[in-house]
Amino acid sequence: MKRMRIAISAGASGIGLAIAVSFLEAGAQVYICDLDETALADCRLRYPGIIAVKVDVGSPANVDAFFDEILAGGGHLNLLVNNAGVAGPTAPLEKISIEDWQNTVNIDLNSFFYCSRRAIPMIRKSDNGAIINIASNAAFFGFPLRSPYAASKWAIIGLTKTMAMELGPDGIRVNALCPGSVEGQRIHSVIAKDAECRGMTNQEVADEYKSQSSLRTFVTTDDIVAMVQFLSSPAGRRISGQAIGIDGHTEGLSLKMGV
Ligand code: NAD
């Protein structure tokens, strides 16, 4: 049997790295790309088995070079995880610059297209191919002050369902994961930006975010890794075209205080 081969976009830290390490430990050949040289260097040092390449996933030419490298390393790919997603601006829509809008949508949505179009021919060469798109619970609700992020995440669901229909007849599954706030560095900076914009304390914003989930909880990268592993295992072989919340059931993302 051919060795499992996995590619993760924007995977040198956070959720992407946790997914990468779980597949490395399971014996897969893992390729990640990322823009952050420090995170890449750290990843190479800690996990020499991961092939970590510097790529701006918002650049189609950069993305092409990444997939050319994977192609050169062998023909097939079992799994692509589209994980790129910057938080983007925190501001009312009329205060968002065109540059900020375009940059957010380019990374949070367009990069999924840039990566998928190159990965699909390689995934067709594997016998259990899948694509997992990392969206957000912002794909289920309006999200005040985060319009380019929310619009991109909603679009990922449309992309996921369409790709599931196009690729399903060839046995390729495509699903979206929709995490709520994930414990870690990134959520702290998101909370700080939100607090500053709305004149609240970080603690008030964190409490508000938690209160938006029925389970009154943030989630962890382990929760997301477990779902990616499940979907990639034989147990997940009939699941496609789904947008799966990993969020303690978000009831809404409306702002209870400030604006
Ligand atoms: P993170 O910020 O910890 O890591 C993201 C990685 O993307 C970083 O290593 C960064 O260097 C890289 N990156 C950013 N721009 C890039 C570019 N142009 N080219 C290549 N790499 C680039 O983020 P995370 O929390 O691990 O989030 C991963 C995904 O999960 C994102 O799509 C995010 O929207 C989604 N998500 C996160 C949370 C959360 O609370 N952290 C909640 C819901 C959804």
XYZ file of C-alpha atoms and ligand atoms in Angstrom:
303
model
C 0.000 0.000 0.000
C 1.256 3.493 -0.881
C 2.304 5.765 1.990
C -0.391 8.276 2.905
C 0.479 11.791 1.701
C -1.088 14.909 3.184
C -0.861 18.608 2.291
C -1.884 21.394 4.657
C -2.069 25.032 3.616
C -0.924 27.596 6.205
C 0.071 24.758 8.513
C 3.145 25.903 10.444
C 1.270 26.858 13.605
C -2.058 26.584 15.415
C -4.702 24.184 14.080
C -2.776 23.355 10.895
C 0.342 22.274 12.767
C -1.684 20.149 15.205
C -3.274 18.345 12.238
C 0.136 17.953 10.567
C 1.700 16.399 13.666
C -1.190 13.947 14.093
C -0.628 12.607 10.562
C 3.161 12.589 10.958
C 2.757 10.440 14.076
C 0.460 8.113 12.131
C 3.257 7.535 9.579
C 2.078 9.815 6.752
C 4.287 11.982 4.556
C 3.175 15.489 5.482
C 3.719 18.649 3.432
C 2.858 22.022 4.877
C 3.243 25.525 3.552
C 3.201 28.805 5.419
C 4.329 32.410 5.059
C 5.845 32.864 8.506
C 9.561 32.029 8.389
C 9.906 31.810 12.174
C 7.020 29.351 12.432
C 8.444 27.342 9.518
C 11.915 27.185 11.092
C 10.419 26.109 14.417
C 8.333 23.440 12.682
C 11.368 22.046 10.790
C 13.369 21.920 14.026
C 10.688 20.178 16.081
C 9.334 17.923 13.329
C 12.072 17.162 10.782
C 9.759 14.606 9.125
C 7.427 17.363 7.922
C 8.320 19.007 4.607
C 7.704 22.686 5.362
C 7.806 25.153 2.457
C 7.619 28.952 2.437
C 4.516 29.942 0.464
C 2.123 32.860 0.380
C -1.136 30.998 -0.220
C -2.636 34.224 -1.524
C -0.282 33.979 -4.511
C -1.313 31.453 -7.185
C 2.306 31.271 -8.429
C 3.575 30.466 -4.895
C 0.869 27.828 -4.485
C 1.796 26.277 -7.850
C 5.436 25.982 -6.733
C 4.307 24.190 -3.534
C 2.236 21.638 -5.437
C 5.017 21.167 -8.015
C 7.225 20.151 -5.088
C 4.622 17.651 -3.819
C 4.227 16.277 -7.337
C 7.990 15.853 -7.617
C 7.969 13.868 -4.349
C 5.551 11.256 -5.807
C 2.283 11.175 -7.707
C -0.582 10.876 -5.294
C -2.119 12.897 -2.461
C -4.653 11.444 -0.001
C -5.751 14.585 1.795
C -5.649 18.343 1.317
C -6.502 20.472 4.349
C -7.286 24.040 3.316
C -6.563 25.764 6.606
C -5.559 29.318 5.676
C -7.561 32.024 7.377
C -6.546 35.423 8.653
C -8.895 37.162 11.070
C -9.007 40.260 8.873
C -10.119 43.705 10.059
C -12.378 44.247 13.080
C -14.507 47.229 12.039
C -17.926 48.183 10.691
C -18.130 47.513 6.963
C -18.024 51.169 5.902
C -14.696 51.596 7.706
C -12.994 48.629 6.037
C -10.460 49.562 3.347
C -10.630 47.942 -0.066
C -7.130 46.579 0.487
C -8.106 44.924 3.800
C -11.226 43.424 2.214
C -9.345 42.042 -0.791
C -6.472 40.706 1.298
C -8.805 38.883 3.711
C -10.934 37.330 0.986
C -7.832 36.395 -1.021
C -6.370 34.352 1.831
C -9.575 33.129 3.491
C -11.363 32.091 0.295
C -9.318 32.415 -2.897
C -6.423 30.369 -1.486
C -8.835 27.405 -1.116
C -9.400 27.573 -4.867
C -5.686 28.034 -5.656
C -4.756 24.962 -3.566
C -7.686 22.727 -4.496
C -7.301 23.147 -8.245
C -3.721 21.879 -8.012
C -4.392 19.146 -5.421
C -7.387 17.514 -7.138
C -5.452 15.785 -9.968
C -3.102 14.288 -7.346
C -5.989 13.284 -5.070
C -7.592 11.473 -8.011
C -4.502 9.221 -8.029
C -5.201 7.990 -4.461
C -7.823 5.406 -3.567
C -9.251 7.223 -0.515
C -9.001 10.907 -1.349
C -10.482 13.742 0.684
C -10.417 17.499 1.076
C -11.154 19.226 4.369
C -11.852 22.946 4.321
C -11.412 24.753 7.631
C -14.221 27.299 7.854
C -15.594 28.687 11.154
C -18.805 28.978 13.145
C -18.882 32.400 11.421
C -20.128 30.397 8.406
C -23.476 29.892 10.178
C -24.311 33.443 11.321
C -23.832 37.097 10.539
C -20.740 38.267 12.416
C -20.774 42.012 13.222
C -17.441 43.840 12.663
C -15.952 40.857 10.776
C -17.647 41.057 7.364
C -14.827 39.884 5.035
C -14.055 36.963 7.369
C -17.710 35.908 7.679
C -18.350 36.336 3.929
C -15.322 34.158 3.121
C -16.345 31.465 5.602
C -19.907 31.323 4.219
C -18.429 31.048 0.714
C -16.328 28.079 1.837
C -19.530 26.158 2.581
C -20.785 26.807 -0.964
C -17.407 25.761 -2.318
C -17.395 22.613 -0.180
C -20.845 21.476 -1.273
C -20.056 22.164 -4.937
C -16.723 20.339 -4.792
C -18.409 17.416 -3.002
C -20.834 17.131 -5.948
C -18.122 17.448 -8.592
C -15.689 15.019 -6.956
C -18.069 12.564 -5.264
C -18.521 10.370 -8.352
C -14.736 9.796 -8.264
C -14.916 8.722 -4.598
C -13.409 11.951 -3.242
C -15.030 13.361 -0.094
C -15.107 17.082 0.644
C -16.193 18.484 4.007
C -15.938 21.756 5.898
C -15.153 22.041 9.607
C -16.585 25.003 11.473
C -14.741 25.570 14.749
C -15.856 27.985 17.425
C -13.217 30.000 19.310
C -10.150 27.802 19.709
C -8.011 28.060 22.846
C -4.666 29.499 21.723
C -2.668 32.536 20.733
C -4.867 33.603 17.838
C -8.113 33.909 19.811
C -6.371 36.208 22.312
C -5.452 38.675 19.573
C -8.973 38.436 18.063
C -10.478 39.169 21.493
C -8.086 42.085 22.090
C -8.979 43.692 18.726
C -12.705 43.215 19.386
C -12.397 44.656 22.921
C -10.529 47.713 21.639
C -13.067 48.324 18.867
C -16.045 48.060 21.258
C -14.581 49.731 24.375
C -14.767 46.551 26.465
C -12.246 44.574 28.485
C -10.702 41.419 27.047
C -12.385 39.381 29.787
C -15.836 40.783 28.908
C -15.355 39.840 25.270
C -14.042 36.359 26.149
C -17.043 35.787 28.436
C -19.395 36.951 25.701
C -17.846 34.571 23.155
C -18.183 31.645 25.586
C -21.791 32.560 26.369
C -22.603 32.283 22.652
C -22.073 28.512 22.734
C -24.644 26.196 24.299
C -21.852 24.302 26.049
C -20.415 27.669 27.257
C -16.981 26.667 26.054
C -14.079 27.383 23.744
C -12.744 24.402 21.807
C -9.208 23.012 21.476
C -6.998 22.047 18.567
C -7.349 18.435 19.806
C -11.109 18.618 19.137
C -10.405 19.597 15.540
C -7.635 17.042 15.052
C -9.988 14.296 16.282
C -12.603 15.241 13.671
C -10.026 15.434 10.853
C -8.735 11.975 11.834
C -12.278 10.595 11.999
C -13.192 11.981 8.559
C -9.961 10.558 7.116
C -10.553 7.104 8.612
C -12.754 4.315 7.193
C -15.468 5.427 9.657
C -15.806 8.679 7.703
C -15.980 7.097 4.269
C -19.658 7.962 3.630
C -19.497 11.559 4.862
C -19.233 14.302 2.261
C -20.610 17.764 1.538
C -21.072 18.576 5.243
C -20.351 21.715 7.248
C -19.591 20.282 10.679
C -19.688 22.559 13.707
C -16.992 21.922 16.338
C -18.114 24.724 18.575
C -20.212 23.501 21.515
C -23.208 24.573 19.373
C -23.048 28.287 18.636
C -26.414 29.942 19.238
C -25.464 33.219 17.534
C -22.669 35.740 17.048
C -24.605 38.944 17.699
C -23.004 41.522 19.989
C -24.635 41.729 23.393
C -22.686 44.810 24.550
C -20.989 47.781 22.932
C -20.858 48.113 19.114
P -3.176 30.782 13.330
O -3.195 32.250 13.143
O -2.721 30.197 14.620
O -2.334 30.095 12.177
C -2.564 30.421 10.854
C -1.302 30.184 10.037
O -1.552 30.746 8.761
C -0.054 30.893 10.591
O 1.023 29.958 10.690
C 0.236 31.969 9.553
O 1.627 32.232 9.378
C -0.356 31.338 8.305
N -0.641 32.302 7.252
C -1.285 33.484 7.372
N -1.332 34.090 6.165
C -0.719 33.259 5.288
C -0.451 33.327 3.894
N -0.827 34.378 3.146
N 0.208 32.293 3.299
C 0.603 31.235 4.032
N 0.376 31.113 5.357
C -0.269 32.125 5.969
O -4.657 30.338 12.998
P -5.508 29.103 13.536
O -6.230 29.520 14.750
O -4.703 27.875 13.550
O -6.619 29.046 12.365
C -6.572 28.110 11.321
C -7.914 28.134 10.606
O -8.971 27.909 11.545
C -8.239 29.458 9.918
O -8.878 29.207 8.690
C -9.183 30.131 10.887
O -10.044 31.055 10.261
C -9.940 28.926 11.411
N -10.585 29.178 12.701
C -9.842 29.516 13.802
C -10.490 29.775 15.002
C -9.733 30.180 16.250
O -10.374 30.544 17.244
N -8.402 30.085 16.256
C -11.912 29.695 15.073
C -12.619 29.344 13.949
C -11.954 29.079 12.749
